[in-house]
Coordinates of C-alpha atoms in Angstrom, one line a residue:
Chain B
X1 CA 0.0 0.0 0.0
X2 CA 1.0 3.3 -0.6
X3 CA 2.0 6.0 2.2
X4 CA 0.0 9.2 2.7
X5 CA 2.7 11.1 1.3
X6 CA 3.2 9.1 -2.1
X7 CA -0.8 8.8 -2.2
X8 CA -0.8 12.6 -2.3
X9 CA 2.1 12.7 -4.7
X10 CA 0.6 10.4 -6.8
X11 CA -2.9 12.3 -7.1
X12 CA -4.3 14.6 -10.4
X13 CA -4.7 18.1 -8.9
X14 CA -7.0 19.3 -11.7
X15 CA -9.6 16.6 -11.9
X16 CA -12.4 17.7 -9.8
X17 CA -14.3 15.0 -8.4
X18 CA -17.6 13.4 -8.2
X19 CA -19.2 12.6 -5.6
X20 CA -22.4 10.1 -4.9
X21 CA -24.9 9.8 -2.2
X22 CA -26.8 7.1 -2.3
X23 CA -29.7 6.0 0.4
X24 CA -27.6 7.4 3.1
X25 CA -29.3 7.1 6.8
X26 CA -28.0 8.3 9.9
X27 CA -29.5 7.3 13.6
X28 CA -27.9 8.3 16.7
X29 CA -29.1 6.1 19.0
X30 CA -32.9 6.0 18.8
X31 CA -32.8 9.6 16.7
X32 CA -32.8 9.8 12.9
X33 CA -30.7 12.7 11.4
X34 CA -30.8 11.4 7.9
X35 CA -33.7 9.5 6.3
X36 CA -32.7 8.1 2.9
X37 CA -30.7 11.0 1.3
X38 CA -29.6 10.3 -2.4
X39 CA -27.6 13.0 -4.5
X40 CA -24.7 13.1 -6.6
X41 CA -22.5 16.1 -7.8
X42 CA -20.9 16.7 -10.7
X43 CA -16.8 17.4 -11.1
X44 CA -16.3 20.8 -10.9
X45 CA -20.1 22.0 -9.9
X46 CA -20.8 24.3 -7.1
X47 CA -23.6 22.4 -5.3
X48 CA -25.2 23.6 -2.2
X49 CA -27.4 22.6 0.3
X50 CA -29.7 24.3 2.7
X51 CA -32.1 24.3 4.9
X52 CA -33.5 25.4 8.4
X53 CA -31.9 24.9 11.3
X54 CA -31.7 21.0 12.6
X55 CA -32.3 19.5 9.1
X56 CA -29.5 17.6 8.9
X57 CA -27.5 19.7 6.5
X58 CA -23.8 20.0 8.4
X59 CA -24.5 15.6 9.6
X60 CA -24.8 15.4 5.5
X61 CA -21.6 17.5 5.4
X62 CA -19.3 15.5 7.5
X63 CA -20.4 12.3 6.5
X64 CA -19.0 13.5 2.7
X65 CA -16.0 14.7 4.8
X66 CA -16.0 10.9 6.1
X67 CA -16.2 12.5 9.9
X68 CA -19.0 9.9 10.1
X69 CA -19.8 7.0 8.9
X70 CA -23.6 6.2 7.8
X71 CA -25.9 3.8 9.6
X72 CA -27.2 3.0 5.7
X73 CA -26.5 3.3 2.8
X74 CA -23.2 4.5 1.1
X75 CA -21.2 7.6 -0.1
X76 CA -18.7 7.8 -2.6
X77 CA -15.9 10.1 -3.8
X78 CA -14.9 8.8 -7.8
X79 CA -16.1 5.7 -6.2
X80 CA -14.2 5.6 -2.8
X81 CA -15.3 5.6 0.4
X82 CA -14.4 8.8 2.1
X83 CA -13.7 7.5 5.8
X84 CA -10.5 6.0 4.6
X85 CA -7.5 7.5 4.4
X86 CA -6.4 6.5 1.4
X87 CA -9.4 8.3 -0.4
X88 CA -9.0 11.8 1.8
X89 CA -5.4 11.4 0.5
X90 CA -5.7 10.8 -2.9
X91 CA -8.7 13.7 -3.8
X92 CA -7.6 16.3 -1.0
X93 CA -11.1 16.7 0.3
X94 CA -10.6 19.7 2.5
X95 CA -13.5 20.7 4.7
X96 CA -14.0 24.5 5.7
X97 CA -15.5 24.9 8.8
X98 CA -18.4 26.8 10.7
X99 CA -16.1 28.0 13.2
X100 CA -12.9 27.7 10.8
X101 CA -11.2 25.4 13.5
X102 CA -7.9 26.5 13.3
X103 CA -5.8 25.1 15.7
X104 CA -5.6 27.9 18.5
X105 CA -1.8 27.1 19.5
X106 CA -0.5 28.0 16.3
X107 CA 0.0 31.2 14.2
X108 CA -1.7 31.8 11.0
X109 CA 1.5 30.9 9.5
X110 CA 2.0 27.8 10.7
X111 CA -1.8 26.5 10.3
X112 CA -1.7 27.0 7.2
X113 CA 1.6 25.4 6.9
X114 CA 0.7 22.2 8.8
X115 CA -0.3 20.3 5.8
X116 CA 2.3 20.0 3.4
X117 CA 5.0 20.4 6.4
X118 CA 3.5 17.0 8.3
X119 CA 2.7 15.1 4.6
X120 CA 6.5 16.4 3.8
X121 CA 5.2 18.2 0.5
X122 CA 8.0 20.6 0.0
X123 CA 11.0 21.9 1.4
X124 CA 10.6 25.0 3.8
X125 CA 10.7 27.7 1.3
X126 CA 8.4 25.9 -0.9
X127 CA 6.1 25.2 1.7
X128 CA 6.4 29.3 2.7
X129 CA 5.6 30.0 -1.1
X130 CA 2.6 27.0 -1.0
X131 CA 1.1 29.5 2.0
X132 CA 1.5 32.4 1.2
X133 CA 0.0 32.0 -2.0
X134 CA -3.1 30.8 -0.6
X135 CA -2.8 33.6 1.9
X136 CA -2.7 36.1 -1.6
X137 CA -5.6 35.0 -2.7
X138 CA -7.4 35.2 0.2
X139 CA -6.1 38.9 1.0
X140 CA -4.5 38.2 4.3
X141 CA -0.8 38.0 3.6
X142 CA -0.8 41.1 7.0
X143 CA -2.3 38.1 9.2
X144 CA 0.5 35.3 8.7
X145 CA 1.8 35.9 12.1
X146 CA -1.0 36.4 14.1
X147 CA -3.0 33.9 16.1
X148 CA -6.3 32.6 15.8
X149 CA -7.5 33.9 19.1
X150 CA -6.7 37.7 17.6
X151 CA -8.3 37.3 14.6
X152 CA -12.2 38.7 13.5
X153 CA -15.2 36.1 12.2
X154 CA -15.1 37.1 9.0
X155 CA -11.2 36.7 9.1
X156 CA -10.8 33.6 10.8
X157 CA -13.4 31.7 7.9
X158 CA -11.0 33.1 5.5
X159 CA -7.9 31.8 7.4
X160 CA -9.9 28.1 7.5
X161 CA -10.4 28.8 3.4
X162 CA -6.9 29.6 3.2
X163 CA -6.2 26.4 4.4
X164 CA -8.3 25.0 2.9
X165 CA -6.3 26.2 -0.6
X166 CA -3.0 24.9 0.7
X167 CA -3.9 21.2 0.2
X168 CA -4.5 22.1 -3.5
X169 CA -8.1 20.2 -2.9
X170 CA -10.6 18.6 -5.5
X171 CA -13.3 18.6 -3.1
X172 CA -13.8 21.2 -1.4
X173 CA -16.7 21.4 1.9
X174 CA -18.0 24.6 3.6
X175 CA -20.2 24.3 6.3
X176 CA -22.5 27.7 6.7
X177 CA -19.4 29.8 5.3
X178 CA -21.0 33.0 5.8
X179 CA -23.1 32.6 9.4
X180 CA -22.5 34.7 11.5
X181 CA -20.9 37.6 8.8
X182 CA -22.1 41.1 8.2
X183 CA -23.6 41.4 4.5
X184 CA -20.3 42.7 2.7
X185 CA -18.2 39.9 4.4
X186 CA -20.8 37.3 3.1
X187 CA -20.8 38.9 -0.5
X188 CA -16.7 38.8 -0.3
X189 CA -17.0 35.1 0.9
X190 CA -19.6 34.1 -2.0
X191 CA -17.1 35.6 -4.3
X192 CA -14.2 33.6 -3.5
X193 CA -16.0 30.4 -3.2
X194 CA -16.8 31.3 -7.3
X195 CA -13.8 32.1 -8.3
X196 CA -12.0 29.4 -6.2
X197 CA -13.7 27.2 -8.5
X198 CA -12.6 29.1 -11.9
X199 CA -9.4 29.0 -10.9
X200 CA -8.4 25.2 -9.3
X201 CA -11.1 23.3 -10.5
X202 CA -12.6 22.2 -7.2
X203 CA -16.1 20.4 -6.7
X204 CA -17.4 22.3 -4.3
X205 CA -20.6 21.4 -1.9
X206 CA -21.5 24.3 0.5
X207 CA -24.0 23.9 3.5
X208 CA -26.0 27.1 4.3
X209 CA -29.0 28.6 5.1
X210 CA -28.3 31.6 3.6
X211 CA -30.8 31.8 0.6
X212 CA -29.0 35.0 -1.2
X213 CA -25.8 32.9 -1.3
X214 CA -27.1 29.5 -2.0
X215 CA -29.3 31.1 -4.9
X216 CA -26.5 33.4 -6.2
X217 CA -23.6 31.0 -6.1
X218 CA -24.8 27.5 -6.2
X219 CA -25.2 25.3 -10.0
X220 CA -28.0 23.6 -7.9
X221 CA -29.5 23.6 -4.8
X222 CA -30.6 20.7 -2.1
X223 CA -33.2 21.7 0.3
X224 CA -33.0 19.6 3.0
X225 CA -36.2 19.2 5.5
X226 CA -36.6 17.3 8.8
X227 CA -33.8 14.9 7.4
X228 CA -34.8 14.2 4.1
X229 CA -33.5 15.6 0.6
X230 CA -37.1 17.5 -0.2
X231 CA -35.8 18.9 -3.7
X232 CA -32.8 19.4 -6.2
X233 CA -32.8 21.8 -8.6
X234 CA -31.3 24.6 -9.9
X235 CA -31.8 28.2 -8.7
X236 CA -33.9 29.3 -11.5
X237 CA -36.2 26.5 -10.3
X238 CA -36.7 27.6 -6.4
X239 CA -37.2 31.3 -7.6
X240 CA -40.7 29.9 -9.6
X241 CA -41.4 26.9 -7.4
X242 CA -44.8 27.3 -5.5
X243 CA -44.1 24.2 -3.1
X244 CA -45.0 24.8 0.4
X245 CA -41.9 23.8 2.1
X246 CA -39.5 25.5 -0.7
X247 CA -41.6 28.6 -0.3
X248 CA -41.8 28.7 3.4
X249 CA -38.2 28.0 3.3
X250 CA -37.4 31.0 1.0
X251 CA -39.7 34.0 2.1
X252 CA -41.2 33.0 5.8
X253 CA -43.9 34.9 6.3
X254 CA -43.3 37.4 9.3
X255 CA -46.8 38.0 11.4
X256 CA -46.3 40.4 14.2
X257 CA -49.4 39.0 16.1
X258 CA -48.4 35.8 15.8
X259 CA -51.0 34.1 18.3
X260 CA -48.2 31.3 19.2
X261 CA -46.3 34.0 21.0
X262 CA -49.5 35.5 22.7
X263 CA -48.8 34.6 26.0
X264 CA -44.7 35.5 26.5
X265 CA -47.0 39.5 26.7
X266 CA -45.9 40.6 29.5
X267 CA -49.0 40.0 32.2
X268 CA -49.8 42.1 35.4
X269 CA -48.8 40.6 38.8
Chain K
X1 CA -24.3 -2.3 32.7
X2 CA -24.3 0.7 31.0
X3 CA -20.9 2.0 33.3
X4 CA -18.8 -1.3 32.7
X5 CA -19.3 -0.9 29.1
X6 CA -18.8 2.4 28.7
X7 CA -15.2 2.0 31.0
X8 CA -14.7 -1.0 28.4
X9 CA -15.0 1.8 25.7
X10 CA -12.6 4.1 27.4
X11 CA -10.1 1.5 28.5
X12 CA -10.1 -0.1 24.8
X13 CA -9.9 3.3 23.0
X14 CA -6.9 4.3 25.4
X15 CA -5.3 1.0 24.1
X16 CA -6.1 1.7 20.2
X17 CA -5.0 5.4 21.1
X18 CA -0.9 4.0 22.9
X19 CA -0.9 1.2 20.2
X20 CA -1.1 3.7 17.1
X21 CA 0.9 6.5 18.9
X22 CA 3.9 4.4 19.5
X23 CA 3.0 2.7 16.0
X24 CA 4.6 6.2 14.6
X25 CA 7.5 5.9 16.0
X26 CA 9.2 6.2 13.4
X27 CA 8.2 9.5 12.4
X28 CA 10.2 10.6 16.0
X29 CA 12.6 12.4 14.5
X30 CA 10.0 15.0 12.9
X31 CA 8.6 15.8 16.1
X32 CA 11.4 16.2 18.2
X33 CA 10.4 20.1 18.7
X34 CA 7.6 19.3 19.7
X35 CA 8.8 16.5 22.2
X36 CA 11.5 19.2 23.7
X37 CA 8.6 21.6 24.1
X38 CA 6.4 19.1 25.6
X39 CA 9.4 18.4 28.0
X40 CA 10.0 21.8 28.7
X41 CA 6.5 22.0 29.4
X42 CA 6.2 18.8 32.0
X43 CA 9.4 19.5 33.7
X44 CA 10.5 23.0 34.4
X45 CA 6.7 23.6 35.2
X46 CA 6.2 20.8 37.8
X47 CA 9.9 21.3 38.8
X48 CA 9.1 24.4 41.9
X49 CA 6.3 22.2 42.9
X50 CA 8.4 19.4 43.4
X51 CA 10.9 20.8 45.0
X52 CA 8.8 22.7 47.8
X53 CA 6.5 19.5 48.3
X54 CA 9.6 16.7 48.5
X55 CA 11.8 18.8 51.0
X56 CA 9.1 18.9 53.1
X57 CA 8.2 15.2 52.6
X58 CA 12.0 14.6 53.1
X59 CA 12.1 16.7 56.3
X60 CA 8.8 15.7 57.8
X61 CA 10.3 11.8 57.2
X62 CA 13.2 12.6 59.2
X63 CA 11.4 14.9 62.2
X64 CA 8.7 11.5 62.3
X65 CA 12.1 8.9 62.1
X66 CA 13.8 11.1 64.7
X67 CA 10.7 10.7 66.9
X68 CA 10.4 7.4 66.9
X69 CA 14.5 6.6 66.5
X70 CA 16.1 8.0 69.6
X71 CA 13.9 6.3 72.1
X72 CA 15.6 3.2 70.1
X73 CA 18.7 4.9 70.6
X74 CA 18.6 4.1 66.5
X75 CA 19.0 8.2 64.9
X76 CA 21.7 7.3 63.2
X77 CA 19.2 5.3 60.7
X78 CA 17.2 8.2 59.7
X79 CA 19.1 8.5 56.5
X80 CA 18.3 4.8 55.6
X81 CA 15.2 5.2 56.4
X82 CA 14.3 8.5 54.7
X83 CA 16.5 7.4 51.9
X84 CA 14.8 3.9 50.7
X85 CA 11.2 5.8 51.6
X86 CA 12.2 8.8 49.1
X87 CA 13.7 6.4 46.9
X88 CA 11.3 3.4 46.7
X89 CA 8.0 5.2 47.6
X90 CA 7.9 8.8 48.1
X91 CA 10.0 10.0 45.4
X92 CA 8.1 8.1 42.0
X93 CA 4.4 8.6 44.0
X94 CA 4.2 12.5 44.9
X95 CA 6.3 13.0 41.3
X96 CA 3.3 11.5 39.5
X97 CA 0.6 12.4 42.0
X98 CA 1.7 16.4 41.0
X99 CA 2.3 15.5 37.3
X100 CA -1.8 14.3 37.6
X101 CA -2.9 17.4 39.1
X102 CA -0.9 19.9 37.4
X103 CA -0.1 18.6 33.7
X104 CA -2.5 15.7 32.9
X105 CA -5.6 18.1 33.5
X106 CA -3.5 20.6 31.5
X107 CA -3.4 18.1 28.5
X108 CA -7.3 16.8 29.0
X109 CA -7.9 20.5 29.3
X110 CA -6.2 21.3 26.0
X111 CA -7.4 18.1 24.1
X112 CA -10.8 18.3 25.1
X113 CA -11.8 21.8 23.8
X114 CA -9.6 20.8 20.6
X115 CA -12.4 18.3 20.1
X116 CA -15.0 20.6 21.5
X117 CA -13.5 23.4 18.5
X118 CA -13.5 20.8 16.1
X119 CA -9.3 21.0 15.4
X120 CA -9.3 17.6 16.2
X121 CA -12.0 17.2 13.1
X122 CA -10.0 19.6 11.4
X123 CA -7.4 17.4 11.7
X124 CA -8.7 13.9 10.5
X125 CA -10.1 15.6 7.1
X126 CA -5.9 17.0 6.8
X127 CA -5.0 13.3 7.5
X128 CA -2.6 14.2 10.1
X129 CA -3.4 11.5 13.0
X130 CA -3.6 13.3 16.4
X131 CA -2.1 10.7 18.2
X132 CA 0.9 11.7 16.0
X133 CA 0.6 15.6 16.0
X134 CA -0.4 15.3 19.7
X135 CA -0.3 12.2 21.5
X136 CA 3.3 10.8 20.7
X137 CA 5.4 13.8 21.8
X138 CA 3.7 13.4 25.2
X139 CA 4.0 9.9 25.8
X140 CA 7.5 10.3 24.6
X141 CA 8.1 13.8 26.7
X142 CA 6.9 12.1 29.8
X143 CA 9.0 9.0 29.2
X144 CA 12.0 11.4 29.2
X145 CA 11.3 13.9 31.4
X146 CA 9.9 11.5 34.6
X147 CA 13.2 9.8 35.8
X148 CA 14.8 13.5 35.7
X149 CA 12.0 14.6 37.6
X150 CA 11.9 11.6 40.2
X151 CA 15.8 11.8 40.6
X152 CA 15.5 15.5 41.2
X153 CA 12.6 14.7 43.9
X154 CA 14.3 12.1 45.6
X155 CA 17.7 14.6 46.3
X156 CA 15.8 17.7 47.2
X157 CA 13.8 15.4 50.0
X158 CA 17.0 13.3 51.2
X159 CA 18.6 17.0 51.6
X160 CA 15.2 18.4 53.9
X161 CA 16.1 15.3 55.8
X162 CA 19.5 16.2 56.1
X163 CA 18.2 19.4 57.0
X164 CA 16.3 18.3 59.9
X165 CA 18.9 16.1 61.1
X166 CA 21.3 18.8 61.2
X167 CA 19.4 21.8 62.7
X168 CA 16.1 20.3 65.0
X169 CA 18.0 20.2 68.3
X170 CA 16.7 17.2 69.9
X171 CA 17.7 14.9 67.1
X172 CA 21.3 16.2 66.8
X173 CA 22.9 14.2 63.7
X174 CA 25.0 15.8 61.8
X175 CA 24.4 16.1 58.0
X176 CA 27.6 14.2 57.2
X177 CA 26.3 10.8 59.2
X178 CA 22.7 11.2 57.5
X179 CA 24.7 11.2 54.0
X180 CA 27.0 8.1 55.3
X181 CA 24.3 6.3 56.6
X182 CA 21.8 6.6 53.6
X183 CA 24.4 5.7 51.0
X184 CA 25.2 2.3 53.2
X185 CA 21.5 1.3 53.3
X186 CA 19.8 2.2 50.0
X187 CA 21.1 0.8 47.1
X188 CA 20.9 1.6 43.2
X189 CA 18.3 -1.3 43.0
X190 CA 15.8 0.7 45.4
X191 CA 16.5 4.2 43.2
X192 CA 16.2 2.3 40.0
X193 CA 12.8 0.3 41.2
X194 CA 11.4 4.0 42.1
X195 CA 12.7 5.2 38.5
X196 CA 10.9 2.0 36.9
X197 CA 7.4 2.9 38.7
X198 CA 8.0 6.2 38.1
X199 CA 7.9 5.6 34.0
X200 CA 4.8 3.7 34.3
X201 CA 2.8 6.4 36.4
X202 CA 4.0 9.4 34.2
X203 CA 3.2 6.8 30.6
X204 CA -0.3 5.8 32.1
X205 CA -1.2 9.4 33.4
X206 CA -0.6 10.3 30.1
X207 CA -2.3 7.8 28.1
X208 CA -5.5 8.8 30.5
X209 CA -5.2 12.5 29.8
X210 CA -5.1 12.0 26.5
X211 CA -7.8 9.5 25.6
X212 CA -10.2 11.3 28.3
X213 CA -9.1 14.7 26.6
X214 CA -9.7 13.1 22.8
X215 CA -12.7 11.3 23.8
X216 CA -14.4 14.5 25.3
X217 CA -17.9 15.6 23.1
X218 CA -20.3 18.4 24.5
X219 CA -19.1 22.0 25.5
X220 CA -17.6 23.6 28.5
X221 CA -18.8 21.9 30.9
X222 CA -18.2 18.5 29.5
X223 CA -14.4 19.6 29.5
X224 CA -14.3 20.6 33.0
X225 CA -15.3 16.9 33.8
X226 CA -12.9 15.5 31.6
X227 CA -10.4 16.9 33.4
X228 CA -11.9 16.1 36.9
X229 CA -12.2 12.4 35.3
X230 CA -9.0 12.4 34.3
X231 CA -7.4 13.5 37.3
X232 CA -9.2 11.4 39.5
X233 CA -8.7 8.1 37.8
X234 CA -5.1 9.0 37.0
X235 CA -4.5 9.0 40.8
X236 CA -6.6 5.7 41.2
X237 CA -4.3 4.1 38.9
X238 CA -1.3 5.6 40.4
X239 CA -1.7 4.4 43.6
X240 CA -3.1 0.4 42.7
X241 CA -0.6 -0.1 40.4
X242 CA 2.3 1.2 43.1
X243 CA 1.0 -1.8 45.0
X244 CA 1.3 -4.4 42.1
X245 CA 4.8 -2.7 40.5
X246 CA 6.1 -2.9 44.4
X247 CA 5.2 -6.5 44.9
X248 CA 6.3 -7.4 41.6
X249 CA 9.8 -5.5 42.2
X250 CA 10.1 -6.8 45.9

């Protein structure tokens, strides 16, 4: 077998990946997450998934990061499982997420450096030019040597794309990339998750329930209810779709005299 | 039930966790900063600590011998006897018992909100193997660091004997006779047998910070009882397997 370092060698950077969901179920315990969830994504495609709160969408996400293994059913990355190894090795599937996870005891350098220095992908100042490349891109060349615990929201997602970008990925997973962002921040993220894919190639699947990104950015879109996939379909097609979930999903309805919160008024003692 | 098999759990995934740590031995030599950091770290940290607490052990031993000794007419055994206790006993348990309690919550501390923030996620999808990036330079830190530490422990509380001897009026034995005396009567078997045990509390405190620390899910307050479980089964396990490593070394 070959090691994690001649596996990533070995591997076609500019081949995007597909990827295949098929019947996919996951229980914890006695609790369904994921009721027979079937999908696949084109190499190259931008494909996103959203969804309220507690649907299921960021389990989905790291089972395709092969954080989890299903309870049925199976996923598939070019035909490989993605809890081994081997398979994270030889597509770089690199996972970006909610809370960037950087590791708070290193610098922004030296996150970003971890990869290729541990898989031994370079000598030092190729691994320098490797991260500060990605750190180009991404506009934060002035945040190299600070640390994670210094750094804003908006920066520290952008750090954890950064990353990201260093292991040269094919697959590439954000989970809610722009929660907890103001609007411009969101608009800068949605940007480079487009033209991250012009540029390397990536297949990229994005979890979020942020409807102006998922419907600006996204080839097509998963809406994901109460654990099931409800539809797929491109943008276009949630903009004109009159179904009730899809339509709840996209423009709640806001009622002021809601009578389900009629009694949190505020009653005399 | 449900306690047995969840200790099962633990205990097995501490075994999987050693076994594939020491597995990547080989890759030593690219974490030897990180090993000298984690020594730095164990060692000059718990170093004060152990100083303060073993000169007073050592000095207490003696004032307690010296009691008991001269209506004997025996003081002149105080240095054997504070000697082999340091040595064999006193020396390898407080060492550990402080290394518990001061650097395996440290490392469940650290581990568990690594888990908790998802860097040990972040981790798995870089395939870099946390018991590599994290686990090995411990065990192997420890492993380095604990007969330095135990050595150090069992001078500075043969000296507070000395200490005693020499200044606390109604025992009256010079320094000089306590030194003579101890190196008659405790041999490099006893210091070595306390340097053995010593190894295997620092290795299994260790091993439990870590696995506790790795196998931590929740939030804050999950992490705050990892550490209290960590600590209190690392000094459960110190103190039954003194009695097994003792009767298997006597």
């Amino acid at each position: 077998m070959a090691s994690n370092r001649e596996n990533i060698l070995q591997r076609d950077n500019h081949r995007p990946v597909a990827v295949e969901v098929t019947g996919l179920g996951k229980c914890y315990g006695s609790q369904e997450v994921l009721t027979d969830v079937s999908f696949r994504v084109e190499p190259g495609e931008i494909f996103v998934i959203m969804g309220p709160s507690g649907s299921g969408k960021t389990v989905l996400l790291r089972h395709l990061a092969g954080l989890e293994s299903p309870t049925t059913g199976q996923i598939t990355i070019n035909g490989c499982d993605p809890t081994l190894a081997e398979t994270r090795d030889r597509f770089a599937l690199a996972l970006v997420f909610q809370s960037g996870a950087l590791l708070n005891s290193l610098s922004v350098y030296d996150n970003l450096a971890l990869y290729p220095h541990e898989h031994r992908l370079g000598s030092k100042p190729e691994i320098r030019d490797r991260v500060m490349r990605a750190l180009r891109i991404l506009s934060i060349e002035h945040a190299a040597h600070k640390m994670p615990s210094e750094l804003s929201g908006g920066m520290r997602k952008r750090v954890a794309i950064a990353r990201a970008l260093v292991m040269e990925p094919q697959l590439l997973l954000y989970d809610e990339p722009t929660s907890e962002l103001d609007p411009t921040m969101a608009a800068t993220i949605a940007e480079i998750i487009g033209s991250l894919r012009e540029e390397y190639a990536v297949t990229s699947v994005v979890v979020s329930h942020d409807r102006d990104l998922s419907l600006t950015i996204a080839d097509r879109v998963a809406l994901m209810h109460e654990g099931r996939l409800h539809t797929v379909a491109p943008p276009a097609d949630y903009r004109a779709s009159t179904d009730p979930v899809v339509a709840d999903f996209l423009n709640p309805k806001i009622d002021l005299k809601n009578p389900r919160f009629k009694n949190l008024e505020a009653k005399p003692s | 039930m449900n306690r047995i098999h969840h200790f099962l759990d633990a205990f097995g995934s501490g075994l999987i966790m050693t076994w594939r740590a020491f597995a990547m031995l080989p890759a030593a030599p690219r974490i030897l900063k990180r090993v000298s950091e984690q020594a730095f770290l164990i060692g000059y940290t718990s170093l004060p600590i152990i100083a303060i607490l073993c000169f007073f052990i050592g000095a207490v031993l003696a004032l307690q011998a010296g009691i008991s000794l001269r209506e004997f007419g025996a003081k002149e055994f105080i240095g054997a006897l504070v000697g082999a206790s340091m040595a064999r006993e006193l020396g390898p348990v407080m060492v550990s018992i402080i290394l518990a309690g001061r650097v395996g919550s440290a490392v469940t501390a650290e581990l568990a909100s690594m888990r908790v923030n998802s860097e040990i996620d972040a981790l798995t999808t870089m395939n870099i193997p946390p018991e590599r990036l994290l686990v090995l330079p411990r065990l192997l830190a420890v492993l380095l660091v604990m007969p330095v530490l135990t050595m150090m422990a069992n001078l500075i509380g043969w000296f507070g004997g000395a200490m005693v001897c020499e200044y606390v009026d109604f025992i009256g034995l010079s320094a000089d006779t306590f030194f003579r005396n101890l190196q008659t009567h405790v041999t490099f078997d006893d210091v070595l047998d306390g340097l053995i045990k010593a190894e295997v509390f620092g290795l299994v405190i260790m091993i439990i910070a870590s696995n506790t620390g790795l196998r931590t899910r929740g939030g804050p307050r999950e992490i705050g009882l990892a550490v209290t479980k960590a600590v209190v089964l690392s000094l459960v396990s110190i103190l039954t397997l003194d009695y097994f490593i003792t009767k298997l070394l006597a």
